[in-house]
């Protein structure tokens, strides 16, 4: 089992300058936002297969949760997160 983080994330800009930083985040440190407009996440199996083959091509957008160094709240990328969770559950992606 690998010990590398499993998802790439981009923190949401904290300033008007729109500067972002790429970071590695463990899947267990990501929390879906309650404000996500998509409550139904269709076609996760096909996305999971794609991610298993080529990885995550588009980083997730996240923000820190108030008063915490982690977990991170997902702003964009809920389907990718769900697909990776399925891969972890199937043993096709490292959990940690």
PDB file of C-alpha atoms in Angstrom:
ATOM      1  CA  UNK A   1       0.000   0.000   0.000  1.00  0.00           C
ATOM      2  CA  UNK A   2       1.406   3.394  -0.989  1.00  0.00           C
ATOM      3  CA  UNK A   3       1.789   6.142   1.590  1.00  0.00           C
ATOM      4  CA  UNK A   4       1.526   8.990  -0.907  1.00  0.00           C
ATOM      5  CA  UNK A   5      -1.474  11.327  -0.903  1.00  0.00           C
ATOM      6  CA  UNK A   6      -4.094  10.339  -3.423  1.00  0.00           C
ATOM      7  CA  UNK A   7      -5.751  13.506  -4.663  1.00  0.00           C
ATOM      8  CA  UNK A   8      -4.439  16.789  -5.998  1.00  0.00           C
ATOM      9  CA  UNK A   9      -6.315  19.840  -4.791  1.00  0.00           C
ATOM     10  CA  UNK A  10      -6.227  23.552  -5.451  1.00  0.00           C
ATOM     11  CA  UNK A  11      -7.175  25.755  -2.514  1.00  0.00           C
ATOM     12  CA  UNK A  12      -9.750  28.376  -3.421  1.00  0.00           C
ATOM     13  CA  UNK A  13      -8.253  31.852  -3.699  1.00  0.00           C
ATOM     14  CA  UNK A  14      -8.151  33.683  -0.390  1.00  0.00           C
ATOM     15  CA  UNK A  15      -7.573  37.049  -2.070  1.00  0.00           C
ATOM     16  CA  UNK A  16      -8.809  38.969  -5.069  1.00  0.00           C
ATOM     17  CA  UNK A  17      -5.595  38.059  -6.907  1.00  0.00           C
ATOM     18  CA  UNK A  18      -6.896  34.589  -7.796  1.00  0.00           C
ATOM     19  CA  UNK A  19      -3.599  32.988  -6.768  1.00  0.00           C
ATOM     20  CA  UNK A  20      -3.827  29.270  -6.129  1.00  0.00           C
ATOM     21  CA  UNK A  21      -1.448  26.636  -4.863  1.00  0.00           C
ATOM     22  CA  UNK A  22      -1.319  22.992  -5.886  1.00  0.00           C
ATOM     23  CA  UNK A  23      -1.147  20.653  -2.901  1.00  0.00           C
ATOM     24  CA  UNK A  24      -1.512  16.920  -2.263  1.00  0.00           C
ATOM     25  CA  UNK A  25      -4.402  15.910  -0.018  1.00  0.00           C
ATOM     26  CA  UNK A  26      -5.424  12.498   1.289  1.00  0.00           C
ATOM     27  CA  UNK A  27      -8.871  11.358   0.192  1.00  0.00           C
ATOM     28  CA  UNK A  28      -9.779  10.954   3.872  1.00  0.00           C
ATOM     29  CA  UNK A  29      -9.087  14.675   4.417  1.00  0.00           C
ATOM     30  CA  UNK A  30     -11.679  15.783   1.854  1.00  0.00           C
ATOM     31  CA  UNK A  31     -15.284  16.562   2.800  1.00  0.00           C
ATOM     32  CA  UNK A  32     -18.007  17.168   0.199  1.00  0.00           C
ATOM     33  CA  UNK A  33     -19.651  20.571   0.517  1.00  0.00           C
ATOM     34  CA  UNK A  34     -23.264  20.653   1.636  1.00  0.00           C
ATOM     35  CA  UNK A  35     -23.686  23.475  -0.908  1.00  0.00           C
ATOM     36  CA  UNK A  36     -22.936  21.173  -3.858  1.00  0.00           C
ATOM     37  CA  UNK A  37     -25.684  21.594  -6.442  1.00  0.00           C
ATOM     38  CA  UNK A  38     -25.325  17.992  -7.620  1.00  0.00           C
ATOM     39  CA  UNK A  39     -26.851  15.671  -5.081  1.00  0.00           C
ATOM     40  CA  UNK A  40     -26.960  12.806  -7.564  1.00  0.00           C
ATOM     41  CA  UNK A  41     -23.544  11.831  -8.955  1.00  0.00           C
ATOM     42  CA  UNK A  42     -24.226   9.721 -12.076  1.00  0.00           C
ATOM     43  CA  UNK A  43     -21.736   7.710 -14.142  1.00  0.00           C
ATOM     44  CA  UNK A  44     -19.143   7.400 -11.391  1.00  0.00           C
ATOM     45  CA  UNK A  45     -18.044   3.925 -12.604  1.00  0.00           C
ATOM     46  CA  UNK A  46     -16.865   5.210 -15.992  1.00  0.00           C
ATOM     47  CA  UNK A  47     -15.072   8.132 -14.366  1.00  0.00           C
ATOM     48  CA  UNK A  48     -13.459   5.787 -11.828  1.00  0.00           C
ATOM     49  CA  UNK A  49     -12.167   3.575 -14.652  1.00  0.00           C
ATOM     50  CA  UNK A  50     -10.711   6.605 -16.404  1.00  0.00           C
ATOM     51  CA  UNK A  51      -9.029   7.854 -13.225  1.00  0.00           C
ATOM     52  CA  UNK A  52      -7.621   4.372 -12.558  1.00  0.00           C
ATOM     53  CA  UNK A  53      -6.041   4.392 -16.023  1.00  0.00           C
ATOM     54  CA  UNK A  54      -4.702   7.951 -16.321  1.00  0.00           C
ATOM     55  CA  UNK A  55      -5.089   9.562 -12.900  1.00  0.00           C
ATOM     56  CA  UNK A  56      -6.856  12.783 -12.001  1.00  0.00           C
ATOM     57  CA  UNK A  57      -6.268  15.219 -14.847  1.00  0.00           C
ATOM     58  CA  UNK A  58      -8.088  18.213 -13.361  1.00  0.00           C
ATOM     59  CA  UNK A  59      -7.338  19.115  -9.723  1.00  0.00           C
ATOM     60  CA  UNK A  60     -10.183  19.482  -7.255  1.00  0.00           C
ATOM     61  CA  UNK A  61     -10.910  22.951  -5.892  1.00  0.00           C
ATOM     62  CA  UNK A  62     -11.029  23.018  -2.107  1.00  0.00           C
ATOM     63  CA  UNK A  63     -11.062  25.399   0.814  1.00  0.00           C
ATOM     64  CA  UNK A  64     -10.034  24.974   4.411  1.00  0.00           C
ATOM     65  CA  UNK A  65     -12.786  24.521   6.937  1.00  0.00           C
ATOM     66  CA  UNK A  66     -12.952  27.353   9.485  1.00  0.00           C
ATOM     67  CA  UNK A  67     -10.528  26.857  12.331  1.00  0.00           C
ATOM     68  CA  UNK A  68      -8.987  23.659  10.945  1.00  0.00           C
ATOM     69  CA  UNK A  69      -5.771  22.777   9.133  1.00  0.00           C
ATOM     70  CA  UNK A  70      -7.827  19.958   7.602  1.00  0.00           C
ATOM     71  CA  UNK A  71     -10.133  18.487   6.496  1.00  0.00           C
ATOM     72  CA  UNK A  72     -10.653  20.348   3.252  1.00  0.00           C
ATOM     73  CA  UNK A  73     -14.125  21.186   1.909  1.00  0.00           C
ATOM     74  CA  UNK A  74     -14.600  20.359  -1.776  1.00  0.00           C
ATOM     75  CA  UNK A  75     -15.781  23.302  -3.859  1.00  0.00           C
ATOM     76  CA  UNK A  76     -15.482  21.633  -7.265  1.00  0.00           C
ATOM     77  CA  UNK A  77     -14.704  18.006  -8.040  1.00  0.00           C
ATOM     78  CA  UNK A  78     -17.357  16.055  -6.154  1.00  0.00           C
ATOM     79  CA  UNK A  79     -17.677  13.436  -8.924  1.00  0.00           C
ATOM     80  CA  UNK A  80     -13.897  12.934  -9.067  1.00  0.00           C
ATOM     81  CA  UNK A  81     -13.804  12.541  -5.293  1.00  0.00           C
ATOM     82  CA  UNK A  82     -16.660  10.017  -5.371  1.00  0.00           C
ATOM     83  CA  UNK A  83     -14.926   8.094  -8.170  1.00  0.00           C
ATOM     84  CA  UNK A  84     -11.674   7.897  -6.189  1.00  0.00           C
ATOM     85  CA  UNK A  85     -13.613   6.778  -3.105  1.00  0.00           C
ATOM     86  CA  UNK A  86     -15.057   3.937  -5.216  1.00  0.00           C
ATOM     87  CA  UNK A  87     -11.550   3.041  -6.412  1.00  0.00           C
ATOM     88  CA  UNK A  88     -10.307   2.982  -2.809  1.00  0.00           C
ATOM     89  CA  UNK A  89     -13.236   0.783  -1.770  1.00  0.00           C
ATOM     90  CA  UNK A  90     -12.423  -1.595  -4.659  1.00  0.00           C
ATOM     91  CA  UNK A  91      -8.717  -1.696  -3.726  1.00  0.00           C
ATOM     92  CA  UNK A  92      -7.725  -0.060  -7.029  1.00  0.00           C
ATOM     93  CA  UNK A  93      -6.336   3.166  -5.506  1.00  0.00           C
ATOM     94  CA  UNK A  94      -4.204   3.640  -2.372  1.00  0.00           C
ATOM     95  CA  UNK A  95      -6.198   4.852   0.630  1.00  0.00           C
ATOM     96  CA  UNK A  96      -3.224   6.583   2.220  1.00  0.00           C
TER      97      UNK A  96
END
